[in-house]
């Protein structure tokens, strides 16, 4: 392994990241992506996920905070670090007139470790034509082309910004399988921004959840899922629950669903309650509605 691979424990470290726009602020965001893991980066549209990723990639200037990629300052060592990483976006960045063979020439000139043979292997695996213009590709084919280029220069870190959005389930599962293969090398890491929480339920090791520019949760996925629970109860029983135990509550004509952030403690405190395990989608939904406290 190179010194770069040996020198870091976290593939990404973000500390107190701030960025102000008119009407929006990324508010002291801090999280880390352990080496060898995949971090699911979740939040509704407008939460600040893309702003955070643009800051990590040094596409935008920040107003404060520190970012380290593969153990190094993301600005001071930008060229060195970007040789070791790749980014994949929802919208294909390649010009519609390009063909695979032109991309191969271009990336061969950009990356010292570009592997032409591996690139063509991915083209065959993904059934991507070499002489067809990218503008004639489907959305799924364009995403596969991005991934083929991302994985063909020995990148140790992949950053995915809503990369599976709009893809059919078959293509999404195929891409998730590719990510599992990539992570079989425990020095590789992924930051995957997505609002498709079912994909992250399947593949993510860690989760970072932001909303309206604020960090709500970050940590290992299993710990977050184990801590939270969904309590189903009557309106009368709901009134017995302490306010500090409630993330938010969804009411209907028949019952109240209450998200709690400490399932074990609430089971002891409310022995009468039925508290079920939950999933990332429900956790995100109930936290997004936390300011309302009660919603329908």
PDB file of C-alpha atoms in Angstrom:
ATOM      1  CA  UNK A   1       0.000   0.000   0.000  1.00  0.00           C
ATOM      2  CA  UNK A   2       1.071   3.610  -0.520  1.00  0.00           C
ATOM      3  CA  UNK A   3       1.718   6.002   2.369  1.00  0.00           C
ATOM      4  CA  UNK A   4      -1.536   7.749   1.456  1.00  0.00           C
ATOM      5  CA  UNK A   5      -3.535   4.547   2.036  1.00  0.00           C
ATOM      6  CA  UNK A   6      -1.827   3.748   5.356  1.00  0.00           C
ATOM      7  CA  UNK A   7      -1.994   7.211   6.896  1.00  0.00           C
ATOM      8  CA  UNK A   8      -5.709   7.651   7.543  1.00  0.00           C
ATOM      9  CA  UNK A   9      -8.503   6.010   9.532  1.00  0.00           C
ATOM     10  CA  UNK A  10     -11.340   8.083   8.076  1.00  0.00           C
ATOM     11  CA  UNK A  11     -11.727   8.464   4.331  1.00  0.00           C
ATOM     12  CA  UNK A  12     -13.618  11.734   4.912  1.00  0.00           C
ATOM     13  CA  UNK A  13     -13.544  14.067   7.903  1.00  0.00           C
ATOM     14  CA  UNK A  14     -15.836  17.091   7.933  1.00  0.00           C
ATOM     15  CA  UNK A  15     -15.627  19.385  10.962  1.00  0.00           C
ATOM     16  CA  UNK A  16     -17.869  22.404  11.625  1.00  0.00           C
ATOM     17  CA  UNK A  17     -18.575  23.006   7.936  1.00  0.00           C
ATOM     18  CA  UNK A  18     -20.528  26.191   7.272  1.00  0.00           C
ATOM     19  CA  UNK A  19     -21.754  27.786   4.076  1.00  0.00           C
ATOM     20  CA  UNK A  20     -24.199  30.686   3.873  1.00  0.00           C
ATOM     21  CA  UNK A  21     -26.530  31.500   1.014  1.00  0.00           C
ATOM     22  CA  UNK A  22     -29.439  33.907   0.906  1.00  0.00           C
ATOM     23  CA  UNK A  23     -32.126  32.084   2.894  1.00  0.00           C
ATOM     24  CA  UNK A  24     -30.038  28.992   3.667  1.00  0.00           C
ATOM     25  CA  UNK A  25     -27.138  28.073   5.926  1.00  0.00           C
ATOM     26  CA  UNK A  26     -25.128  24.894   6.197  1.00  0.00           C
ATOM     27  CA  UNK A  27     -24.802  25.042   9.966  1.00  0.00           C
ATOM     28  CA  UNK A  28     -21.627  23.567  11.504  1.00  0.00           C
ATOM     29  CA  UNK A  29     -21.898  20.124   9.900  1.00  0.00           C
ATOM     30  CA  UNK A  30     -19.505  17.479  11.275  1.00  0.00           C
ATOM     31  CA  UNK A  31     -19.222  13.809  10.329  1.00  0.00           C
ATOM     32  CA  UNK A  32     -16.650  11.227   9.270  1.00  0.00           C
ATOM     33  CA  UNK A  33     -16.643   8.296   6.862  1.00  0.00           C
ATOM     34  CA  UNK A  34     -14.520   5.424   8.233  1.00  0.00           C
ATOM     35  CA  UNK A  35     -12.118   3.856   5.758  1.00  0.00           C
ATOM     36  CA  UNK A  36     -13.596   0.729   4.196  1.00  0.00           C
ATOM     37  CA  UNK A  37     -17.221   1.771   4.765  1.00  0.00           C
ATOM     38  CA  UNK A  38     -20.140   3.251   2.863  1.00  0.00           C
ATOM     39  CA  UNK A  39     -21.800   6.284   4.402  1.00  0.00           C
ATOM     40  CA  UNK A  40     -25.396   6.985   3.429  1.00  0.00           C
ATOM     41  CA  UNK A  41     -25.939  10.746   3.325  1.00  0.00           C
ATOM     42  CA  UNK A  42     -29.660  11.407   3.654  1.00  0.00           C
ATOM     43  CA  UNK A  43     -32.097  14.302   3.816  1.00  0.00           C
ATOM     44  CA  UNK A  44     -34.931  15.751   1.793  1.00  0.00           C
ATOM     45  CA  UNK A  45     -34.344  17.973  -1.240  1.00  0.00           C
ATOM     46  CA  UNK A  46     -32.870  21.286  -0.132  1.00  0.00           C
ATOM     47  CA  UNK A  47     -31.416  19.858   3.085  1.00  0.00           C
ATOM     48  CA  UNK A  48     -27.852  20.735   2.077  1.00  0.00           C
ATOM     49  CA  UNK A  49     -26.532  17.389   0.822  1.00  0.00           C
ATOM     50  CA  UNK A  50     -25.332  18.669  -2.557  1.00  0.00           C
ATOM     51  CA  UNK A  51     -23.880  21.807  -0.953  1.00  0.00           C
ATOM     52  CA  UNK A  52     -21.884  19.613   1.423  1.00  0.00           C
ATOM     53  CA  UNK A  53     -20.631  17.431  -1.431  1.00  0.00           C
ATOM     54  CA  UNK A  54     -19.660  20.476  -3.503  1.00  0.00           C
ATOM     55  CA  UNK A  55     -17.699  21.755  -0.506  1.00  0.00           C
ATOM     56  CA  UNK A  56     -15.969  18.382  -0.102  1.00  0.00           C
ATOM     57  CA  UNK A  57     -15.013  18.443  -3.790  1.00  0.00           C
ATOM     58  CA  UNK A  58     -13.870  22.090  -3.478  1.00  0.00           C
ATOM     59  CA  UNK A  59     -16.359  23.146  -6.141  1.00  0.00           C
ATOM     60  CA  UNK A  60     -17.620  25.920  -3.850  1.00  0.00           C
ATOM     61  CA  UNK A  61     -15.818  27.996  -1.244  1.00  0.00           C
ATOM     62  CA  UNK A  62     -16.930  27.487   2.343  1.00  0.00           C
ATOM     63  CA  UNK A  63     -17.433  30.060   5.093  1.00  0.00           C
ATOM     64  CA  UNK A  64     -15.820  27.918   7.768  1.00  0.00           C
ATOM     65  CA  UNK A  65     -14.796  24.466   8.876  1.00  0.00           C
ATOM     66  CA  UNK A  66     -12.256  21.815   7.939  1.00  0.00           C
ATOM     67  CA  UNK A  67     -12.393  18.980   5.406  1.00  0.00           C
ATOM     68  CA  UNK A  68      -9.879  16.146   5.126  1.00  0.00           C
ATOM     69  CA  UNK A  69     -10.001  13.522   2.373  1.00  0.00           C
ATOM     70  CA  UNK A  70      -7.936  10.345   2.673  1.00  0.00           C
ATOM     71  CA  UNK A  71      -6.185  11.935   5.626  1.00  0.00           C
ATOM     72  CA  UNK A  72      -5.195  15.148   3.834  1.00  0.00           C
ATOM     73  CA  UNK A  73      -6.474  18.717   3.678  1.00  0.00           C
ATOM     74  CA  UNK A  74      -8.848  18.828   0.701  1.00  0.00           C
ATOM     75  CA  UNK A  75      -7.514  22.151  -0.614  1.00  0.00           C
ATOM     76  CA  UNK A  76      -3.798  22.036   0.222  1.00  0.00           C
ATOM     77  CA  UNK A  77      -3.456  18.540  -1.286  1.00  0.00           C
ATOM     78  CA  UNK A  78      -6.294  18.799  -3.802  1.00  0.00           C
ATOM     79  CA  UNK A  79      -4.413  17.438  -6.824  1.00  0.00           C
ATOM     80  CA  UNK A  80      -2.930  14.495  -4.920  1.00  0.00           C
ATOM     81  CA  UNK A  81      -6.222  13.599  -3.252  1.00  0.00           C
ATOM     82  CA  UNK A  82      -8.343  13.879  -6.413  1.00  0.00           C
ATOM     83  CA  UNK A  83      -6.010  11.435  -8.158  1.00  0.00           C
ATOM     84  CA  UNK A  84      -7.256   8.933  -5.553  1.00  0.00           C
ATOM     85  CA  UNK A  85     -10.996   9.644  -5.728  1.00  0.00           C
ATOM     86  CA  UNK A  86     -13.954   9.854  -8.105  1.00  0.00           C
ATOM     87  CA  UNK A  87     -17.367  11.523  -8.096  1.00  0.00           C
ATOM     88  CA  UNK A  88     -20.600  10.373  -9.731  1.00  0.00           C
ATOM     89  CA  UNK A  89     -23.559  12.730 -10.134  1.00  0.00           C
ATOM     90  CA  UNK A  90     -27.266  12.434 -10.869  1.00  0.00           C
ATOM     91  CA  UNK A  91     -26.769  14.347 -14.122  1.00  0.00           C
ATOM     92  CA  UNK A  92     -24.160  12.916 -16.489  1.00  0.00           C
ATOM     93  CA  UNK A  93     -21.270  15.411 -16.855  1.00  0.00           C
ATOM     94  CA  UNK A  94     -20.044  14.029 -20.194  1.00  0.00           C
ATOM     95  CA  UNK A  95     -20.902  15.919 -23.380  1.00  0.00           C
ATOM     96  CA  UNK A  96     -23.619  14.254 -25.455  1.00  0.00           C
ATOM     97  CA  UNK A  97     -21.306  14.012 -28.481  1.00  0.00           C
ATOM     98  CA  UNK A  98     -18.667  11.969 -26.651  1.00  0.00           C
ATOM     99  CA  UNK A  99     -18.240   8.247 -27.201  1.00  0.00           C
ATOM    100  CA  UNK A 100     -16.631   5.705 -24.869  1.00  0.00           C
ATOM    101  CA  UNK A 101     -13.406   5.626 -26.895  1.00  0.00           C
ATOM    102  CA  UNK A 102     -13.090   9.418 -26.540  1.00  0.00           C
ATOM    103  CA  UNK A 103     -13.636   9.206 -22.795  1.00  0.00           C
ATOM    104  CA  UNK A 104     -10.882   6.614 -22.612  1.00  0.00           C
ATOM    105  CA  UNK A 105      -8.434   8.983 -24.324  1.00  0.00           C
ATOM    106  CA  UNK A 106      -9.485  11.895 -22.121  1.00  0.00           C
ATOM    107  CA  UNK A 107      -9.195  10.044 -18.811  1.00  0.00           C
ATOM    108  CA  UNK A 108      -5.925   8.425 -19.845  1.00  0.00           C
ATOM    109  CA  UNK A 109      -4.532  11.955 -19.947  1.00  0.00           C
ATOM    110  CA  UNK A 110      -6.105  12.971 -16.640  1.00  0.00           C
ATOM    111  CA  UNK A 111      -5.211  10.063 -14.347  1.00  0.00           C
ATOM    112  CA  UNK A 112      -1.773   8.521 -13.859  1.00  0.00           C
ATOM    113  CA  UNK A 113      -3.347   5.183 -12.886  1.00  0.00           C
ATOM    114  CA  UNK A 114      -5.949   5.008 -15.636  1.00  0.00           C
ATOM    115  CA  UNK A 115      -6.532   1.337 -16.530  1.00  0.00           C
ATOM    116  CA  UNK A 116      -7.672   1.137 -20.150  1.00  0.00           C
ATOM    117  CA  UNK A 117      -8.137  -2.630 -19.992  1.00  0.00           C
ATOM    118  CA  UNK A 118     -10.317  -2.392 -16.874  1.00  0.00           C
ATOM    119  CA  UNK A 119     -12.391   0.405 -18.446  1.00  0.00           C
ATOM    120  CA  UNK A 120     -13.182  -1.787 -21.456  1.00  0.00           C
ATOM    121  CA  UNK A 121     -14.032  -4.674 -19.127  1.00  0.00           C
ATOM    122  CA  UNK A 122     -16.614  -2.461 -17.429  1.00  0.00           C
ATOM    123  CA  UNK A 123     -18.004  -1.405 -20.805  1.00  0.00           C
ATOM    124  CA  UNK A 124     -18.550  -5.065 -21.654  1.00  0.00           C
ATOM    125  CA  UNK A 125     -19.974  -5.897 -18.245  1.00  0.00           C
ATOM    126  CA  UNK A 126     -22.436  -3.000 -18.435  1.00  0.00           C
ATOM    127  CA  UNK A 127     -23.212  -3.707 -22.101  1.00  0.00           C
ATOM    128  CA  UNK A 128     -22.219  -0.166 -23.049  1.00  0.00           C
ATOM    129  CA  UNK A 129     -21.515   0.490 -26.746  1.00  0.00           C
ATOM    130  CA  UNK A 130     -18.075   1.901 -27.534  1.00  0.00           C
ATOM    131  CA  UNK A 131     -19.046   3.834 -30.658  1.00  0.00           C
ATOM    132  CA  UNK A 132     -22.412   5.285 -29.687  1.00  0.00           C
ATOM    133  CA  UNK A 133     -22.780   8.906 -28.603  1.00  0.00           C
ATOM    134  CA  UNK A 134     -23.585   9.371 -24.931  1.00  0.00           C
ATOM    135  CA  UNK A 135     -26.471  11.653 -25.877  1.00  0.00           C
ATOM    136  CA  UNK A 136     -28.227   8.541 -27.228  1.00  0.00           C
ATOM    137  CA  UNK A 137     -27.810   6.626 -23.946  1.00  0.00           C
ATOM    138  CA  UNK A 138     -30.630   5.979 -21.470  1.00  0.00           C
ATOM    139  CA  UNK A 139     -30.312   7.447 -17.959  1.00  0.00           C
ATOM    140  CA  UNK A 140     -29.231   4.060 -16.641  1.00  0.00           C
ATOM    141  CA  UNK A 141     -26.565   3.703 -19.332  1.00  0.00           C
ATOM    142  CA  UNK A 142     -25.228   7.185 -18.575  1.00  0.00           C
ATOM    143  CA  UNK A 143     -24.977   6.298 -14.887  1.00  0.00           C
ATOM    144  CA  UNK A 144     -23.150   3.061 -15.710  1.00  0.00           C
ATOM    145  CA  UNK A 145     -20.733   4.998 -17.921  1.00  0.00           C
ATOM    146  CA  UNK A 146     -19.974   7.366 -15.035  1.00  0.00           C
ATOM    147  CA  UNK A 147     -19.355   4.415 -12.745  1.00  0.00           C
ATOM    148  CA  UNK A 148     -17.148   2.677 -15.335  1.00  0.00           C
ATOM    149  CA  UNK A 149     -14.911   5.748 -15.536  1.00  0.00           C
ATOM    150  CA  UNK A 150     -14.967   6.225 -11.758  1.00  0.00           C
ATOM    151  CA  UNK A 151     -13.748   2.684 -11.107  1.00  0.00           C
ATOM    152  CA  UNK A 152     -11.049   2.557 -13.785  1.00  0.00           C
ATOM    153  CA  UNK A 153      -8.274   4.595 -12.180  1.00  0.00           C
ATOM    154  CA  UNK A 154      -7.835   2.922  -8.795  1.00  0.00           C
ATOM    155  CA  UNK A 155      -9.881   5.448  -6.811  1.00  0.00           C
ATOM    156  CA  UNK A 156      -9.910   4.786  -3.057  1.00  0.00           C
ATOM    157  CA  UNK A 157     -12.889   7.058  -2.433  1.00  0.00           C
ATOM    158  CA  UNK A 158     -16.156   7.352  -4.380  1.00  0.00           C
ATOM    159  CA  UNK A 159     -18.560  10.228  -3.811  1.00  0.00           C
ATOM    160  CA  UNK A 160     -22.037   9.640  -5.188  1.00  0.00           C
ATOM    161  CA  UNK A 161     -24.552  12.507  -5.360  1.00  0.00           C
ATOM    162  CA  UNK A 162     -28.063  11.048  -5.875  1.00  0.00           C
ATOM    163  CA  UNK A 163     -26.493   8.532  -8.257  1.00  0.00           C
ATOM    164  CA  UNK A 164     -29.414   6.070  -8.215  1.00  0.00           C
ATOM    165  CA  UNK A 165     -32.215   8.635  -8.547  1.00  0.00           C
ATOM    166  CA  UNK A 166     -34.606   7.893 -11.407  1.00  0.00           C
ATOM    167  CA  UNK A 167     -33.158   4.451 -12.147  1.00  0.00           C
ATOM    168  CA  UNK A 168     -35.336   1.370 -12.285  1.00  0.00           C
ATOM    169  CA  UNK A 169     -34.921  -1.209  -9.462  1.00  0.00           C
ATOM    170  CA  UNK A 170     -33.020  -3.693 -11.660  1.00  0.00           C
ATOM    171  CA  UNK A 171     -30.352  -1.134 -12.607  1.00  0.00           C
ATOM    172  CA  UNK A 172     -30.184   0.157  -9.017  1.00  0.00           C
ATOM    173  CA  UNK A 173     -29.558  -3.343  -7.672  1.00  0.00           C
ATOM    174  CA  UNK A 174     -26.885  -3.935 -10.308  1.00  0.00           C
ATOM    175  CA  UNK A 175     -25.117  -0.738  -9.253  1.00  0.00           C
ATOM    176  CA  UNK A 176     -25.374  -1.668  -5.548  1.00  0.00           C
ATOM    177  CA  UNK A 177     -23.729  -5.002  -6.357  1.00  0.00           C
ATOM    178  CA  UNK A 178     -20.853  -3.127  -8.022  1.00  0.00           C
ATOM    179  CA  UNK A 179     -20.449  -1.037  -4.869  1.00  0.00           C
ATOM    180  CA  UNK A 180     -20.326  -4.189  -2.713  1.00  0.00           C
ATOM    181  CA  UNK A 181     -17.549  -5.530  -4.919  1.00  0.00           C
ATOM    182  CA  UNK A 182     -15.692  -2.233  -4.689  1.00  0.00           C
ATOM    183  CA  UNK A 183     -15.906  -2.292  -0.875  1.00  0.00           C
ATOM    184  CA  UNK A 184     -14.523  -5.830  -0.718  1.00  0.00           C
ATOM    185  CA  UNK A 185     -11.177  -4.005  -0.783  1.00  0.00           C
ATOM    186  CA  UNK A 186     -11.304  -2.640   2.761  1.00  0.00           C
ATOM    187  CA  UNK A 187      -9.224   0.412   1.848  1.00  0.00           C
ATOM    188  CA  UNK A 188     -12.015   1.668  -0.446  1.00  0.00           C
ATOM    189  CA  UNK A 189     -14.804   3.939   0.837  1.00  0.00           C
ATOM    190  CA  UNK A 190     -18.020   5.523  -0.444  1.00  0.00           C
ATOM    191  CA  UNK A 191     -20.062   8.593   0.491  1.00  0.00           C
ATOM    192  CA  UNK A 192     -23.477   8.059  -1.088  1.00  0.00           C
ATOM    193  CA  UNK A 193     -26.018  10.854  -1.033  1.00  0.00           C
ATOM    194  CA  UNK A 194     -29.511   9.524  -1.671  1.00  0.00           C
ATOM    195  CA  UNK A 195     -33.139   9.995  -0.690  1.00  0.00           C
ATOM    196  CA  UNK A 196     -33.849   6.363  -1.667  1.00  0.00           C
ATOM    197  CA  UNK A 197     -33.453   5.023   1.864  1.00  0.00           C
ATOM    198  CA  UNK A 198     -34.289   1.449   0.840  1.00  0.00           C
ATOM    199  CA  UNK A 199     -30.971   1.331  -1.072  1.00  0.00           C
ATOM    200  CA  UNK A 200     -29.113   2.521   2.010  1.00  0.00           C
ATOM    201  CA  UNK A 201     -30.946   0.005   4.206  1.00  0.00           C
ATOM    202  CA  UNK A 202     -29.340  -2.665   2.007  1.00  0.00           C
ATOM    203  CA  UNK A 203     -25.802  -1.380   1.676  1.00  0.00           C
ATOM    204  CA  UNK A 204     -24.832   1.434   4.072  1.00  0.00           C
ATOM    205  CA  UNK A 205     -22.598   0.912   7.103  1.00  0.00           C
ATOM    206  CA  UNK A 206     -23.069   4.438   8.433  1.00  0.00           C
ATOM    207  CA  UNK A 207     -25.668   7.183   8.099  1.00  0.00           C
ATOM    208  CA  UNK A 208     -25.470  10.960   8.244  1.00  0.00           C
ATOM    209  CA  UNK A 209     -28.815  12.768   8.215  1.00  0.00           C
ATOM    210  CA  UNK A 210     -29.131  16.515   7.692  1.00  0.00           C
ATOM    211  CA  UNK A 211     -32.220  18.696   7.434  1.00  0.00           C
ATOM    212  CA  UNK A 212     -32.453  22.412   6.614  1.00  0.00           C
ATOM    213  CA  UNK A 213     -28.686  22.681   6.835  1.00  0.00           C
ATOM    214  CA  UNK A 214     -28.457  21.128  10.299  1.00  0.00           C
ATOM    215  CA  UNK A 215     -26.982  17.805  11.353  1.00  0.00           C
ATOM    216  CA  UNK A 216     -29.624  15.588  12.969  1.00  0.00           C
ATOM    217  CA  UNK A 217     -27.981  12.162  13.183  1.00  0.00           C
ATOM    218  CA  UNK A 218     -24.648  10.597  12.322  1.00  0.00           C
ATOM    219  CA  UNK A 219     -23.226   7.198  13.223  1.00  0.00           C
ATOM    220  CA  UNK A 220     -23.339   3.515  12.395  1.00  0.00           C
ATOM    221  CA  UNK A 221     -26.594   2.543  10.702  1.00  0.00           C
ATOM    222  CA  UNK A 222     -27.259  -0.457  12.933  1.00  0.00           C
ATOM    223  CA  UNK A 223     -26.814   1.665  16.078  1.00  0.00           C
ATOM    224  CA  UNK A 224     -29.254   4.285  14.766  1.00  0.00           C
ATOM    225  CA  UNK A 225     -31.835   1.653  13.811  1.00  0.00           C
ATOM    226  CA  UNK A 226     -31.411  -0.170  17.138  1.00  0.00           C
ATOM    227  CA  UNK A 227     -31.848   3.034  19.151  1.00  0.00           C
ATOM    228  CA  UNK A 228     -35.027   4.232  17.453  1.00  0.00           C
ATOM    229  CA  UNK A 229     -38.462   2.696  17.629  1.00  0.00           C
ATOM    230  CA  UNK A 230     -42.021   3.281  16.456  1.00  0.00           C
ATOM    231  CA  UNK A 231     -44.619   3.207  19.205  1.00  0.00           C
ATOM    232  CA  UNK A 232     -48.226   2.567  18.180  1.00  0.00           C
ATOM    233  CA  UNK A 233     -50.786   3.655  20.723  1.00  0.00           C
ATOM    234  CA  UNK A 234     -54.165   5.268  21.353  1.00  0.00           C
ATOM    235  CA  UNK A 235     -54.675   9.000  21.776  1.00  0.00           C
ATOM    236  CA  UNK A 236     -55.164   8.434  25.507  1.00  0.00           C
ATOM    237  CA  UNK A 237     -51.882   6.538  25.885  1.00  0.00           C
ATOM    238  CA  UNK A 238     -50.097   9.086  23.711  1.00  0.00           C
ATOM    239  CA  UNK A 239     -50.899  11.750  26.317  1.00  0.00           C
ATOM    240  CA  UNK A 240     -48.956   9.699  28.892  1.00  0.00           C
ATOM    241  CA  UNK A 241     -45.672   9.915  26.961  1.00  0.00           C
ATOM    242  CA  UNK A 242     -43.181  12.535  28.127  1.00  0.00           C
ATOM    243  CA  UNK A 243     -42.471  15.237  25.549  1.00  0.00           C
ATOM    244  CA  UNK A 244     -38.701  14.677  25.772  1.00  0.00           C
ATOM    245  CA  UNK A 245     -39.132  11.047  24.643  1.00  0.00           C
ATOM    246  CA  UNK A 246     -40.903  11.970  21.398  1.00  0.00           C
ATOM    247  CA  UNK A 247     -39.199  12.795  18.096  1.00  0.00           C
ATOM    248  CA  UNK A 248     -42.590  13.461  16.516  1.00  0.00           C
ATOM    249  CA  UNK A 249     -46.003  11.806  16.304  1.00  0.00           C
ATOM    250  CA  UNK A 250     -48.166  10.916  13.309  1.00  0.00           C
ATOM    251  CA  UNK A 251     -51.865  10.957  14.142  1.00  0.00           C
ATOM    252  CA  UNK A 252     -54.758   9.271  12.383  1.00  0.00           C
ATOM    253  CA  UNK A 253     -58.413   8.690  13.215  1.00  0.00           C
ATOM    254  CA  UNK A 254     -57.553   5.322  14.738  1.00  0.00           C
ATOM    255  CA  UNK A 255     -54.168   5.575  16.460  1.00  0.00           C
ATOM    256  CA  UNK A 256     -50.973   7.553  16.991  1.00  0.00           C
ATOM    257  CA  UNK A 257     -47.553   6.480  15.679  1.00  0.00           C
ATOM    258  CA  UNK A 258     -44.790   7.899  17.858  1.00  0.00           C
ATOM    259  CA  UNK A 259     -41.090   7.869  16.940  1.00  0.00           C
ATOM    260  CA  UNK A 260     -38.842   7.531  19.982  1.00  0.00           C
ATOM    261  CA  UNK A 261     -35.061   7.913  19.937  1.00  0.00           C
ATOM    262  CA  UNK A 262     -34.341   5.526  22.839  1.00  0.00           C
ATOM    263  CA  UNK A 263     -36.369   2.380  22.270  1.00  0.00           C
ATOM    264  CA  UNK A 264     -34.868   0.402  25.164  1.00  0.00           C
ATOM    265  CA  UNK A 265     -35.450   3.148  27.731  1.00  0.00           C
ATOM    266  CA  UNK A 266     -38.995   3.736  26.497  1.00  0.00           C
ATOM    267  CA  UNK A 267     -39.803   0.010  26.713  1.00  0.00           C
ATOM    268  CA  UNK A 268     -38.892   0.129  30.400  1.00  0.00           C
ATOM    269  CA  UNK A 269     -40.628   3.441  31.011  1.00  0.00           C
ATOM    270  CA  UNK A 270     -43.838   2.575  29.129  1.00  0.00           C
ATOM    271  CA  UNK A 271     -44.238  -1.154  29.738  1.00  0.00           C
ATOM    272  CA  UNK A 272     -47.737  -1.074  28.283  1.00  0.00           C
ATOM    273  CA  UNK A 273     -46.530   0.191  24.901  1.00  0.00           C
ATOM    274  CA  UNK A 274     -45.932  -1.742  21.695  1.00  0.00           C
ATOM    275  CA  UNK A 275     -42.646  -0.361  20.328  1.00  0.00           C
ATOM    276  CA  UNK A 276     -41.553  -1.804  16.990  1.00  0.00           C
ATOM    277  CA  UNK A 277     -38.204  -1.590  15.237  1.00  0.00           C
ATOM    278  CA  UNK A 278     -38.159   0.957  12.443  1.00  0.00           C
ATOM    279  CA  UNK A 279     -36.324   1.798   9.216  1.00  0.00           C
ATOM    280  CA  UNK A 280     -34.409   4.725   7.747  1.00  0.00           C
ATOM    281  CA  UNK A 281     -37.381   6.029   5.784  1.00  0.00           C
ATOM    282  CA  UNK A 282     -39.564   6.355   8.890  1.00  0.00           C
ATOM    283  CA  UNK A 283     -36.730   7.850  10.931  1.00  0.00           C
ATOM    284  CA  UNK A 284     -36.159  10.478   8.241  1.00  0.00           C
ATOM    285  CA  UNK A 285     -39.880  11.209   7.927  1.00  0.00           C
ATOM    286  CA  UNK A 286     -40.468  11.643  11.657  1.00  0.00           C
ATOM    287  CA  UNK A 287     -37.358  13.814  12.166  1.00  0.00           C
ATOM    288  CA  UNK A 288     -38.310  16.057   9.245  1.00  0.00           C
ATOM    289  CA  UNK A 289     -41.634  16.670  11.012  1.00  0.00           C
ATOM    290  CA  UNK A 290     -40.043  17.144  14.441  1.00  0.00           C
ATOM    291  CA  UNK A 291     -40.794  20.875  14.596  1.00  0.00           C
ATOM    292  CA  UNK A 292     -44.518  20.213  14.170  1.00  0.00           C
ATOM    293  CA  UNK A 293     -44.322  17.555  16.901  1.00  0.00           C
ATOM    294  CA  UNK A 294     -47.717  16.224  15.780  1.00  0.00           C
ATOM    295  CA  UNK A 295     -48.699  15.738  12.148  1.00  0.00           C
ATOM    296  CA  UNK A 296     -51.217  13.911   9.980  1.00  0.00           C
TER     297      UNK A 296
END
